Amino acid sequence: MHDSLLLFGATGDLAQRYLFPSLLHLLRDRLLPENFRVVAIGRTEHDDDGFRAWLRERIGDGDARNGALDDLLGRIHYHPLNLNDIDGMAATLSRYADRPAVSYLSTPPNLFESACLGLKAAGLLEPPSRLVLEKPIGHDLPSAREIDATLKSALDESRIFRIDHYLGKAPVQNLLALRFGNTLLEAVWDNRCIESVDILVAETAGVDGREGYYADYGALRDMVQNHMLQLLALVAMEPPAALDADSVRDEKRKVLRALRPMTPVDAANDSVRGRYGPGVVEGSAAKGFTADSAVETFVGLRAWIDNWRWAGVPFRLVTGKRLPSRTTEVLVNFKPVTHWVFERPDSRSATPNRLRMRLQPEETIELGLMGSLAAPEWGATELMPMSLDMAMLPPKRRIAYERLMIDALKGDQTLFVRDDEVEAQWRWIDSISAAWQQAGTPVQEYPAGSWGPAAAAEFLPRTVSSRAGRRG
Ligand code: BG6
């Protein structure tokens, strides 16, 4: 396990909210090596003590009592650096090339290339050192390829760790466990039994403080290109021969490559874009999002996977900001039984089976069945929908980044995204943004706190569309 971490973007939002708290928890739980050190790099001027005081104010919590915070702060050195200054980076950071390191770029993608060259010049990308990159990798396929070419000039794929923090979430990993640990599910997991799949990532949060980035990216690039496509890949991939990094990623890549590109004609049927206006979210008034660019904070898509297993099965992907509740879930909607023999309800009111895997905020698995167990004996053939519910109560809920940091320090790439997956993801996303542009797909306003624009209703899973129907 490597014991030297260089963290770029150390004064940024992600570092404060997740990366340093993750390190704190890992240290508290004694999961980091004895000589672990952090070299923090940011734009703001601080010396070591100044940065430590700044960080203490932001992440100090109950952990301070058991000394973990002091322990963490004592291991941190801080350097203010301009990442466009390759020579400056080399001069400052070469002293840390004394041990194999993991350099983590939690910076905007336009700094990836110069940071990578600076690290190389400092001797920090020599084997077995590694490089971790936050999403987004570029803005489209050409820019992603350009970044990748620079990375590859400094180190090979086996040492590049592209983060999609959804893969670090235990409930997301549980999708693999459920699918490939259960004969029952795998036997019905295709277009013969499944009618459609819904993947919903709803947030109550808004763009809040990231207006500049968002105006450039929108929900399609910020959420669908990575998190939602990774969820789709985990639901739709073929069983891997083993759980090692390449076996899993080979199968995900095949699914991502089988996504049917969107054409301008499809755009009208298979997509909807929205942007929140003023409204009320969870009882509080919320302002609308304004941007000069035609950018969306809500997307609904119908994706088609052109392969044997999934031909004809729509995957509806919906994500949005300032929606009524924070919910991440995957719903697998099964086909109705082929022949209905019951008098009541009549076949039209029968509810087909549905598997609902809720990933956030709580983790539950719910299997919707038809049964008559609750009926009196003379009504035993009168069916009603019922569900088998299971609440998963993990012993300890960890921040997704905790798992990913440990894996990067150990060198396990299974939960990181490979170059060809990123390319396949961008290829599909680029087809959508080109289709939108050519078709002039409008960005429709929705009130903050609602389930998106009216046209989104047909994309929403049944679990929310009945509630959305009540929208004022
Ligand atoms: C990030 C996006 O990658 O994921 C954010 O940039 C989004 O816009 C966030 O809010 C959602 O992550 P989570 O873990 O809160 O579901």
JSON list of C-alpha atoms and ligand atoms in Angstrom, two decimals, residues 17-18 135 165-166 169 201 203 205 210 213-214 222-223 226-227 321 326 328 360, ligand 1:
[
{"chain": "A", "resi": 17, "resn": "ARG", "atom": "CA", "xyz": [-16.76, 17.94, 2.16]},
{"chain": "A", "resi": 18, "resn": "TYR", "atom": "CA", "xyz": [-15.53, 14.47, 1.36]},
{"chain": "A", "resi": 135, "resn": "LYS", "atom": "CA", "xyz": [-14.65, 13.45, -13.10]},
{"chain": "A", "resi": 165, "resn": "HIS", "atom": "CA", "xyz": [-17.66, 8.12, -6.75]},
{"chain": "A", "resi": 166, "resn": "TYR", "atom": "CA", "xyz": [-20.90, 6.19, -7.33]},
{"chain": "A", "resi": 169, "resn": "LYS", "atom": "CA", "xyz": [-20.96, 3.47, -2.71]},
{"chain": "A", "resi": 201, "resn": "VAL", "atom": "CA", "xyz": [-31.08, 10.02, -9.44]},
{"chain": "A", "resi": 203, "resn": "GLU", "atom": "CA", "xyz": [-31.55, 15.59, -5.82]},
{"chain": "A", "resi": 205, "resn": "ALA", "atom": "CA", "xyz": [-29.87, 20.28, -3.85]},
{"chain": "A", "resi": 210, "resn": "ARG", "atom": "CA", "xyz": [-21.13, 25.84, -9.03]},
{"chain": "A", "resi": 213, "resn": "TYR", "atom": "CA", "xyz": [-19.09, 24.82, -14.08]},
{"chain": "A", "resi": 214, "resn": "TYR", "atom": "CA", "xyz": [-22.72, 23.91, -14.49]},
{"chain": "A", "resi": 222, "resn": "ASP", "atom": "CA", "xyz": [-22.43, 16.25, -14.92]},
{"chain": "A", "resi": 223, "resn": "MET", "atom": "CA", "xyz": [-24.56, 13.23, -14.00]},
{"chain": "A", "resi": 226, "resn": "ASN", "atom": "CA", "xyz": [-20.69, 9.14, -15.54]},
{"chain": "A", "resi": 227, "resn": "HIS", "atom": "CA", "xyz": [-22.84, 8.11, -12.56]},
{"chain": "A", "resi": 321, "resn": "LYS", "atom": "CA", "xyz": [-31.67, 19.08, -9.27]},
{"chain": "A", "resi": 326, "resn": "ARG", "atom": "CA", "xyz": [-33.43, 12.92, -2.71]},
{"chain": "A", "resi": 328, "resn": "THR", "atom": "CA", "xyz": [-31.50, 7.21, -6.12]},
{"chain": "A", "resi": 360, "resn": "GLN", "atom": "CA", "xyz": [-30.08, 6.50, -1.48]},
{"chain": "B", "resi": 1, "resn": "BG6", "atom": "C1", "xyz": [-21.41, 14.88, -8.46]},
{"chain": "B", "resi": 1, "resn": "BG6", "atom": "C2", "xyz": [-22.06, 15.95, -9.29]},
{"chain": "B", "resi": 1, "resn": "BG6", "atom": "O1", "xyz": [-20.56, 14.10, -9.25]},
{"chain": "B", "resi": 1, "resn": "BG6", "atom": "O2", "xyz": [-22.40, 14.05, -7.87]},
{"chain": "B", "resi": 1, "resn": "BG6", "atom": "C3", "xyz": [-23.02, 16.76, -8.45]},
{"chain": "B", "resi": 1, "resn": "BG6", "atom": "O3", "xyz": [-21.07, 16.80, -9.85]},
{"chain": "B", "resi": 1, "resn": "BG6", "atom": "C4", "xyz": [-23.99, 15.88, -7.72]},
{"chain": "B", "resi": 1, "resn": "BG6", "atom": "O4", "xyz": [-23.71, 17.73, -9.24]},
{"chain": "B", "resi": 1, "resn": "BG6", "atom": "C5", "xyz": [-23.28, 14.74, -7.00]},
{"chain": "B", "resi": 1, "resn": "BG6", "atom": "O5", "xyz": [-24.71, 16.67, -6.78]},
{"chain": "B", "resi": 1, "resn": "BG6", "atom": "C6", "xyz": [-24.27, 13.73, -6.44]},
{"chain": "B", "resi": 1, "resn": "BG6", "atom": "O6", "xyz": [-23.58, 12.79, -5.65]},
{"chain": "B", "resi": 1, "resn": "BG6", "atom": "P1", "xyz": [-24.29, 12.08, -4.41]},
{"chain": "B", "resi": 1, "resn": "BG6", "atom": "O7", "xyz": [-23.23, 11.17, -3.88]},
{"chain": "B", "resi": 1, "resn": "BG6", "atom": "O8", "xyz": [-24.69, 13.18, -3.45]},
{"chain": "B", "resi": 1, "resn": "BG6", "atom": "O9", "xyz": [-25.48, 11.35, -4.95]}
]
